[in-house]
């Protein structure tokens, strides 16, 4: 019977067929240890020369790294390690004998690995990261559905800019001229919530970012959420609850992955409400006290984000930023017209800005003025302004960067490892 490796623990004593690949091999001349993987996990198979036919032993000897195989054997408990099973192999069928595999156990440089991303994905750590990514995605869906949000798919091809014109990817669109790849589905979600109340999207977004940092991709996945009648403070509470939900889910289901990634889970176990909230003005003051030369009115750099969270066990909200450095759609702070009701959520352990969000300007005239001030063209934003003419309500939303979130949870250095095929300023292949 075919059994997937992840289910083997429930079938001790039974005979199983594993369909997969040879990950690694050790042989002593009379006994061979084949580390097998089938996509669901890794298991050690044992071939004893005297216990199998000559052909099976020959196959075991001949197998090369990443050869595809069908293997039959009996599932036994590991003699020393509790909860670990092994396969006492009786038969090996080679599906394809792999050529010499370019990725070996020796250290490879990042460029070599990225050039071989199509194969690197099979490595244990990369496998674990993609599994965690999948758990995070599912957790996001589950969280929102529990909270009464529905998924709304926003377009990828759009004629307008959401997050500033400098990072747009332009494409020629038939007779329409230049249009762009979406930077965020937010503006469309704002239209959708006036129909469904609470909504989220989750898809690829694009930024022609000139930044070569460990946290910038040109194509990344963003989850935008938006809710009618939700104001600034409540929006931060939703963000906090969502992040706690995601981390809790990962702690419940990704123990094996964290072990493979050598990711200590202590810091994740501390992620509980309430996250500290600091105004932008207080953040600037604190940074200056800590030795940064940042001025009021400037964006936070990587170092500043690191400084603000270095002594914190919890992510930190920085809210109420100067209007001058934030996009047109953010609502003016009624207590100070130079500020907006927005927040960034800065992650711990150097993970940087995980979420950006705000209450949205719901007043027609103020929004129109802000659009014009940013030099954006009227007609493309007319439908967006319409939302403020027909039953405008206070509403808020935010965007979570999937790769930064997964990168932090997995404890990986560069977020390029968290997306199957990373697109960076200098890389579009494979
Ligand atoms: O802060 P951002 O630019 O916010 C928006 O786009 C809003 N329209 C979202 C909304 O309110 N619905 O982006 C949101 C998040 C960031 O906090 C960051 O985690 C991630 O998206 N992000 C990137 N991740 C990887 N590479 C990049 N170049 C990123 N730019 C933003
Ligand atoms: Mg941001």
Coordinates of C-alpha atoms and ligand atoms in Angstrom, one line a residue:
X1 CA 0.0 0.0 0.0
X2 CA 1.3 3.5 -0.8
X3 CA 1.8 5.5 2.3
X4 CA 3.0 9.1 2.4
X5 CA 6.0 9.6 4.7
X6 CA 4.1 12.0 7.0
X7 CA 1.6 9.3 7.7
X8 CA 4.1 6.5 8.3
X9 CA 4.0 6.9 12.1
X10 CA 0.4 5.6 12.1
X11 CA 1.4 2.5 10.2
X12 CA 4.2 0.9 12.3
X13 CA 4.6 -2.8 11.5
X14 CA 2.9 -2.5 8.1
X15 CA 4.4 -2.8 4.7
X16 CA 4.5 0.4 2.7
X17 CA 5.4 1.7 -0.7
X18 CA 7.1 5.1 -0.8
X19 CA 7.2 7.0 -4.1
X20 CA 9.8 9.7 -4.0
X21 CA 13.4 10.7 -4.4
X22 CA 16.8 9.7 -2.9
X23 CA 17.9 12.7 -0.7
X24 CA 21.1 11.2 0.7
X25 CA 22.9 7.9 1.0
X26 CA 25.5 6.2 3.2
X27 CA 26.7 2.7 2.7
X28 CA 29.0 0.5 4.6
X29 CA 29.4 -2.3 2.1
X30 CA 26.8 -4.6 3.8
X31 CA 24.2 -2.1 4.8
X32 CA 23.0 1.0 3.0
X33 CA 21.1 3.9 4.6
X34 CA 18.9 5.7 2.0
X35 CA 17.4 9.0 3.1
X36 CA 14.2 9.2 1.1
X37 CA 11.8 12.1 0.6
X38 CA 8.4 12.1 -1.0
X39 CA 7.3 15.7 -0.6
X40 CA 5.5 15.1 2.7
X41 CA 8.6 14.3 4.7
X42 CA 11.9 12.6 5.0
X43 CA 12.6 9.0 6.2
X44 CA 15.6 6.8 6.6
X45 CA 15.4 3.5 4.6
X46 CA 17.6 0.7 5.5
X47 CA 18.8 -2.0 3.0
X48 CA 20.7 -5.0 4.4
X49 CA 22.7 -6.7 1.7
X50 CA 22.1 -10.2 3.1
X51 CA 18.4 -9.5 3.5
X52 CA 17.5 -8.6 -0.1
X53 CA 17.9 -10.0 -3.6
X54 CA 21.1 -9.2 -5.5
X55 CA 19.1 -6.9 -7.8
X56 CA 17.8 -4.8 -5.0
X57 CA 21.2 -4.5 -3.5
X58 CA 22.6 -3.5 -6.9
X59 CA 19.9 -0.8 -7.2
X60 CA 20.7 0.5 -3.7
X61 CA 24.4 0.7 -4.7
X62 CA 23.7 2.4 -8.0
X63 CA 21.2 5.0 -6.7
X64 CA 22.4 8.6 -7.1
X65 CA 21.3 11.7 -5.3
X66 CA 17.8 12.8 -6.4
X67 CA 17.1 9.7 -8.4
X68 CA 13.4 9.0 -8.4
X69 CA 12.3 5.7 -6.9
X70 CA 9.5 3.5 -5.7
X71 CA 10.6 1.6 -2.6
X72 CA 8.8 -1.1 -0.6
X73 CA 9.6 -1.9 3.0
X74 CA 8.3 -2.5 6.5
X75 CA 7.8 0.4 8.8
X76 CA 9.6 0.1 12.1
X77 CA 10.2 2.4 15.1
X78 CA 13.6 4.0 15.3
X79 CA 15.6 2.1 18.0
X80 CA 16.6 5.3 19.9
X81 CA 14.5 8.2 18.7
X82 CA 10.9 8.4 19.9
X83 CA 8.3 9.2 17.4
X84 CA 10.7 8.6 14.5
X85 CA 10.1 5.7 12.0
X86 CA 12.3 3.9 9.5
X87 CA 11.7 1.8 6.5
X88 CA 13.3 -1.7 6.3
X89 CA 13.6 -1.9 2.6
X90 CA 12.8 -5.1 0.7
X91 CA 12.4 -3.7 -2.8
X92 CA 13.7 -0.8 -4.9
X93 CA 12.5 0.2 -8.3
X94 CA 14.4 3.0 -10.0
X95 CA 12.1 5.3 -11.9
X96 CA 14.9 7.5 -13.2
X97 CA 18.6 7.4 -12.3
X98 CA 19.6 11.0 -11.8
X99 CA 22.6 12.5 -13.4
X100 CA 25.2 14.0 -11.1
X101 CA 23.3 16.5 -9.0
X102 CA 24.6 20.0 -8.9
X103 CA 23.7 20.8 -5.3
X104 CA 25.7 18.7 -2.9
X105 CA 26.2 18.9 0.8
X106 CA 29.1 21.3 0.5
X107 CA 28.5 25.0 0.9
X108 CA 27.3 26.8 -2.2
X109 CA 27.2 30.6 -2.7
X110 CA 23.9 32.4 -2.8
X111 CA 24.2 33.1 -6.6
X112 CA 24.8 29.5 -7.4
X113 CA 21.8 28.4 -5.3
X114 CA 19.5 31.1 -6.8
X115 CA 20.6 30.1 -10.3
X116 CA 19.6 26.6 -9.4
X117 CA 16.4 27.6 -7.6
X118 CA 14.4 25.0 -9.5
X119 CA 16.5 22.4 -7.8
X120 CA 17.4 24.2 -4.6
X121 CA 13.7 24.1 -3.7
X122 CA 14.1 20.4 -2.9
X123 CA 16.6 21.0 -0.1
X124 CA 15.4 20.4 3.4
X125 CA 15.4 24.0 4.6
X126 CA 13.7 25.3 1.4
X127 CA 11.1 22.6 1.7
X128 CA 10.5 23.6 5.3
X129 CA 10.1 27.3 4.4
X130 CA 7.5 26.6 1.7
X131 CA 5.6 24.5 4.2
X132 CA 5.6 27.3 6.7
X133 CA 4.5 29.7 3.9
X134 CA 1.6 27.5 3.1
X135 CA 0.6 27.4 6.8
X136 CA 0.7 31.2 7.0
X137 CA -1.5 31.5 3.9
X138 CA -4.0 29.1 5.3
X139 CA -4.0 30.8 8.7
X140 CA -4.7 34.2 7.0
X141 CA -7.8 32.7 5.2
X142 CA -9.0 31.1 8.4
X143 CA -8.5 34.2 10.5
X144 CA -10.5 36.4 8.1
X145 CA -13.3 33.9 7.6
X146 CA -13.7 33.7 11.4
X147 CA -13.8 37.5 11.6
X148 CA -16.5 37.8 8.9
X149 CA -14.3 39.0 6.0
X150 CA -14.7 37.5 2.6
X151 CA -12.1 37.1 0.0
X152 CA -12.3 39.5 -2.9
X153 CA -9.9 39.2 -5.8
X154 CA -8.6 42.5 -6.9
X155 CA -7.1 43.1 -10.4
X156 CA -3.4 42.9 -11.2
X157 CA -3.6 45.1 -14.3
X158 CA -4.6 48.6 -13.2
X159 CA -4.5 52.1 -14.8
X160 CA -3.7 53.8 -11.4
X161 CA -1.0 54.0 -8.8
X162 CA -1.8 53.1 -5.2
X163 CA 1.6 53.5 -3.6
X164 CA 3.4 56.3 -5.4
X165 CA 4.4 56.5 -9.1
X166 CA 8.1 55.8 -8.6
X167 CA 7.8 52.1 -8.2
X168 CA 5.3 51.3 -11.0
X169 CA 5.9 48.6 -13.5
X170 CA 4.4 49.8 -16.8
X171 CA 3.0 47.6 -19.5
X172 CA 1.6 48.6 -23.0
X173 CA -2.0 47.8 -23.0
X174 CA -3.4 47.6 -26.6
X175 CA -5.0 50.9 -27.6
X176 CA -5.2 52.1 -24.0
X177 CA -1.5 53.0 -23.7
X178 CA 0.4 52.5 -20.5
X179 CA -1.1 50.7 -17.6
X180 CA 0.6 49.1 -14.5
X181 CA 1.0 46.0 -12.5
X182 CA -0.8 46.4 -9.2
X183 CA 1.2 47.7 -6.2
X184 CA -1.7 46.8 -3.8
X185 CA -5.3 45.8 -4.2
X186 CA -6.4 48.4 -1.6
X187 CA -8.3 50.9 -3.7
X188 CA -10.4 48.1 -5.2
X189 CA -11.0 46.6 -1.8
X190 CA -12.4 49.9 -0.7
X191 CA -15.0 49.7 -3.4
X192 CA -15.7 46.0 -2.5
X193 CA -16.3 46.6 1.2
X194 CA -19.1 49.1 0.4
X195 CA -20.8 46.0 -1.0
X196 CA -19.6 43.2 1.4
X197 CA -18.6 45.1 4.5
X198 CA -15.3 43.3 5.3
X199 CA -13.0 41.9 2.7
X200 CA -9.4 40.8 2.1
X201 CA -7.4 40.0 -1.0
X202 CA -4.2 37.9 -1.3
X203 CA -2.1 37.9 -4.4
X204 CA 1.1 39.0 -6.1
X205 CA 1.9 42.7 -6.1
X206 CA 4.7 44.5 -7.9
X207 CA 7.1 47.3 -7.1
X208 CA 9.9 48.4 -9.3
X209 CA 11.9 48.9 -6.1
X210 CA 15.5 50.1 -6.7
X211 CA 16.3 48.9 -3.2
X212 CA 18.7 46.0 -2.9
X213 CA 17.9 45.1 0.7
X214 CA 17.2 41.7 2.3
X215 CA 13.5 42.7 2.6
X216 CA 12.6 44.0 -0.9
X217 CA 11.4 41.9 -3.8
X218 CA 10.0 43.3 -7.0
X219 CA 7.2 40.7 -7.0
X220 CA 5.8 39.8 -3.6
X221 CA 2.6 38.6 -2.1
X222 CA 0.4 40.9 -0.1
X223 CA -2.7 40.4 1.9
X224 CA -4.8 43.5 2.0
X225 CA -7.7 43.7 4.4
X226 CA -10.3 46.4 4.5
X227 CA -13.4 47.0 6.7
X228 CA -16.3 49.4 6.7
X229 CA -17.0 51.3 10.0
X230 CA -13.6 50.3 11.4
X231 CA -11.5 53.2 12.6
X232 CA -7.8 53.6 13.3
X233 CA -7.6 52.0 16.8
X234 CA -9.8 49.0 15.9
X235 CA -7.8 48.5 12.7
X236 CA -4.6 48.1 14.8
X237 CA -6.4 45.6 17.1
X238 CA -7.3 43.5 14.0
X239 CA -3.7 43.6 12.8
X240 CA -2.5 42.5 16.2
X241 CA -5.0 39.7 16.4
X242 CA -4.2 38.5 12.9
X243 CA -0.4 38.3 13.6
X244 CA -1.0 36.5 16.9
X245 CA -3.3 34.0 15.1
X246 CA -0.7 33.3 12.4
X247 CA 2.1 32.8 14.8
X248 CA 0.0 30.5 17.1
X249 CA -1.0 28.4 14.1
X250 CA 2.7 28.0 13.0
X251 CA 3.7 27.0 16.6
X252 CA 0.9 24.4 16.5
X253 CA 1.7 22.9 13.2
X254 CA 5.3 23.7 12.2
X255 CA 7.4 22.2 14.9
X256 CA 9.3 19.9 12.6
X257 CA 9.9 22.8 10.1
X258 CA 11.3 25.0 12.9
X259 CA 13.7 22.2 13.9
X260 CA 14.9 21.8 10.4
X261 CA 15.4 25.5 10.1
X262 CA 17.1 25.6 13.5
X263 CA 14.7 28.4 14.3
X264 CA 14.4 28.9 18.1
X265 CA 10.7 29.2 18.9
X266 CA 11.1 31.1 22.2
X267 CA 10.6 34.5 20.5
X268 CA 7.5 33.3 18.7
X269 CA 6.0 31.9 21.9
X270 CA 6.0 35.4 23.4
X271 CA 3.9 36.9 20.6
X272 CA 0.6 37.8 22.4
X273 CA -1.5 41.0 22.6
X274 CA -1.0 43.9 23.3
X275 CA 1.7 45.2 21.0
X276 CA 3.2 48.5 22.1
X277 CA 1.9 51.6 20.3
X278 CA 4.2 54.5 19.7
X279 CA 3.3 57.7 17.8
X280 CA 5.7 58.6 15.0
X281 CA 6.7 61.7 17.0
X282 CA 7.6 59.7 20.0
X283 CA 9.4 57.2 17.8
X284 CA 11.6 60.0 16.4
X285 CA 12.3 61.3 19.8
X286 CA 13.2 57.8 21.1
X287 CA 15.4 57.2 18.0
X288 CA 17.3 60.4 18.6
X289 CA 17.9 59.5 22.2
X290 CA 19.2 56.2 21.0
X291 CA 21.7 58.0 18.8
X292 CA 20.0 58.0 15.4
X293 CA 20.3 61.3 13.4
X294 CA 16.8 60.9 12.0
X295 CA 14.7 64.2 11.7
X296 CA 11.0 64.6 12.1
X297 CA 9.5 64.2 8.7
X298 CA 11.8 61.4 7.5
X299 CA 10.9 57.8 6.8
X300 CA 12.4 55.2 9.1
X301 CA 15.4 53.3 7.7
X302 CA 16.3 49.7 8.4
X303 CA 18.6 50.7 11.2
X304 CA 15.9 52.8 12.8
X305 CA 13.4 50.0 12.7
X306 CA 16.0 47.7 14.3
X307 CA 16.7 50.3 17.1
X308 CA 13.0 50.7 17.8
X309 CA 12.4 47.0 18.4
X310 CA 15.7 45.9 19.7
X311 CA 14.6 45.6 23.4
X312 CA 11.0 44.5 22.5
X313 CA 9.6 41.0 22.7
X314 CA 6.7 42.2 20.7
X315 CA 6.2 43.9 17.3
X316 CA 5.7 47.7 17.7
X317 CA 3.0 49.9 16.1
X318 CA 4.3 53.3 14.9
X319 CA 1.3 55.4 14.2
X320 CA 0.2 58.9 13.2
X321 CA 2.8 59.7 10.6
X322 CA 3.3 63.1 8.9
X323 CA 0.9 63.4 6.0
X324 CA 3.7 64.7 3.7
X325 CA 5.5 61.3 3.6
X326 CA 2.4 59.1 3.2
X327 CA 0.1 58.2 0.3
X328 CA -2.9 60.4 -0.6
X329 CA -5.6 58.0 0.7
X330 CA -4.8 58.2 4.4
X331 CA -7.2 60.1 6.7
X332 CA -6.1 63.3 8.2
X333 CA -5.8 63.2 12.0
X334 CA -8.7 65.3 13.3
X335 CA -6.4 66.4 16.2
X336 CA -3.5 67.5 13.9
X337 CA -4.0 68.3 10.2
X338 CA -0.3 67.5 9.5
X339 CA -0.6 63.9 10.6
X340 CA -2.5 60.9 9.3
X341 CA -4.3 58.1 11.1
X342 CA -2.0 55.4 9.9
X343 CA 0.3 52.8 11.3
X344 CA 3.3 50.6 10.4
X345 CA 3.8 47.5 12.3
X346 CA 7.5 46.9 12.9
X347 CA 8.5 43.3 13.5
X348 CA 11.0 42.0 16.1
X349 CA 14.3 40.3 15.4
X350 CA 15.2 42.8 12.6
X351 CA 12.2 41.7 10.4
X352 CA 11.3 45.3 9.6
X353 CA 7.9 46.6 8.5
X354 CA 5.5 43.7 8.3
X355 CA 2.3 45.7 7.9
X356 CA 1.3 49.1 6.6
X357 CA -2.2 50.4 7.2
X358 CA -4.4 53.4 7.8
X359 CA -7.9 54.7 8.2
X360 CA -8.9 56.1 4.8
X361 CA -9.9 59.6 3.9
X362 CA -13.7 59.4 3.6
X363 CA -14.4 63.0 2.9
X364 CA -14.9 63.7 -0.9
X365 CA -13.3 67.2 -0.9
X366 CA -10.3 66.3 1.2
X367 CA -9.6 63.2 -0.8
X368 CA -9.9 65.1 -4.1
X369 CA -7.5 67.7 -2.9
X370 CA -5.0 65.1 -1.7
X371 CA -5.1 63.3 -5.1
X372 CA -4.5 66.5 -6.9
X373 CA -1.7 67.5 -4.6
X374 CA 0.1 64.2 -5.3
X375 CA -0.1 65.1 -9.0
X376 CA -2.3 62.1 -9.8
X377 CA -4.5 62.2 -12.9
X378 CA -8.2 62.9 -12.2
X379 CA -10.1 60.4 -14.4
X380 CA -8.3 57.3 -13.1
X381 CA -9.4 58.2 -9.5
X382 CA -12.9 59.3 -10.3
X383 CA -14.4 55.9 -9.4
X384 CA -12.4 55.9 -6.2
X385 CA -13.8 59.4 -5.4
X386 CA -17.3 58.2 -6.2
X387 CA -17.1 55.9 -3.1
X388 CA -17.1 59.1 -1.0
X389 CA -20.3 60.4 -2.8
X390 CA -22.6 57.4 -2.3
X391 CA -22.8 56.4 1.4
X392 CA -19.3 57.2 2.5
X393 CA -18.4 55.6 5.8
X394 CA -15.3 55.6 8.1
X395 CA -13.2 52.6 7.0
X396 CA -9.7 51.3 7.5
X397 CA -7.4 48.7 6.1
X398 CA -3.9 47.4 5.9
X399 CA -1.5 45.2 3.9
X400 CA 0.6 42.4 5.3
X401 CA 3.8 41.4 3.4
X402 CA 3.7 37.6 3.1
X403 CA 7.5 37.1 2.5
X404 CA 8.5 39.4 5.3
X405 CA 6.2 37.6 7.6
X406 CA 7.3 34.1 6.6
X407 CA 11.0 35.3 6.7
X408 CA 10.6 36.4 10.2
X409 CA 8.7 33.3 11.4
X410 CA 11.3 31.0 9.7
X411 CA 14.2 33.1 11.0
X412 CA 15.7 33.4 7.5
X413 CA 18.2 36.2 6.7
X414 CA 16.9 37.3 3.3
X415 CA 13.3 37.1 2.1
X416 CA 14.3 35.8 -1.3
X417 CA 14.2 32.3 0.3
X418 CA 10.6 32.6 1.3
X419 CA 9.1 32.9 -2.2
X420 CA 9.5 29.9 -4.6
X421 CA 10.9 31.9 -7.5
X422 CA 12.2 35.3 -6.3
X423 CA 12.2 38.4 -8.5
X424 CA 14.8 40.9 -7.4
X425 CA 16.1 44.0 -9.1
X426 CA 18.9 41.9 -10.7
X427 CA 17.1 38.5 -11.0
X428 CA 14.2 37.2 -13.0
X429 CA 15.4 33.7 -13.6
X430 CA 14.6 30.8 -13.3
Ligands
LIG1 O1 3.2 49.5 3.4 P1 2.7 49.1 2.0 O2 3.3 49.8 0.8 O3 1.2 49.3 2.0 C1 0.3 49.3 1.0 O4 0.6 48.9 -0.1 C2 -1.1 49.5 1.4 N1 -1.9 49.9 0.1 C3 -1.7 48.3 2.0 C4 -3.1 48.5 2.5 O5 -3.3 49.4 3.3 N2 -4.0 47.7 2.1 O6 2.9 47.5 1.8 C5 2.3 46.7 2.8 C6 3.4 45.6 3.2 C7 4.6 46.2 3.9 O7 4.4 46.5 5.2 C8 5.6 45.1 3.6 O8 5.4 44.0 4.6 C9 5.2 44.6 2.3 O9 3.9 44.9 2.0 N3 6.1 45.1 1.2 C10 7.1 44.4 0.6 N4 7.5 43.2 0.8 C11 8.5 42.7 0.0 N5 9.1 43.5 -1.0 C12 8.7 44.8 -1.2 N6 9.2 45.5 -2.1 C13 7.6 45.3 -0.4 N7 7.0 46.5 -0.3 C14 6.0 46.3 0.7
LIG2 MG1 4.6 50.8 4.2

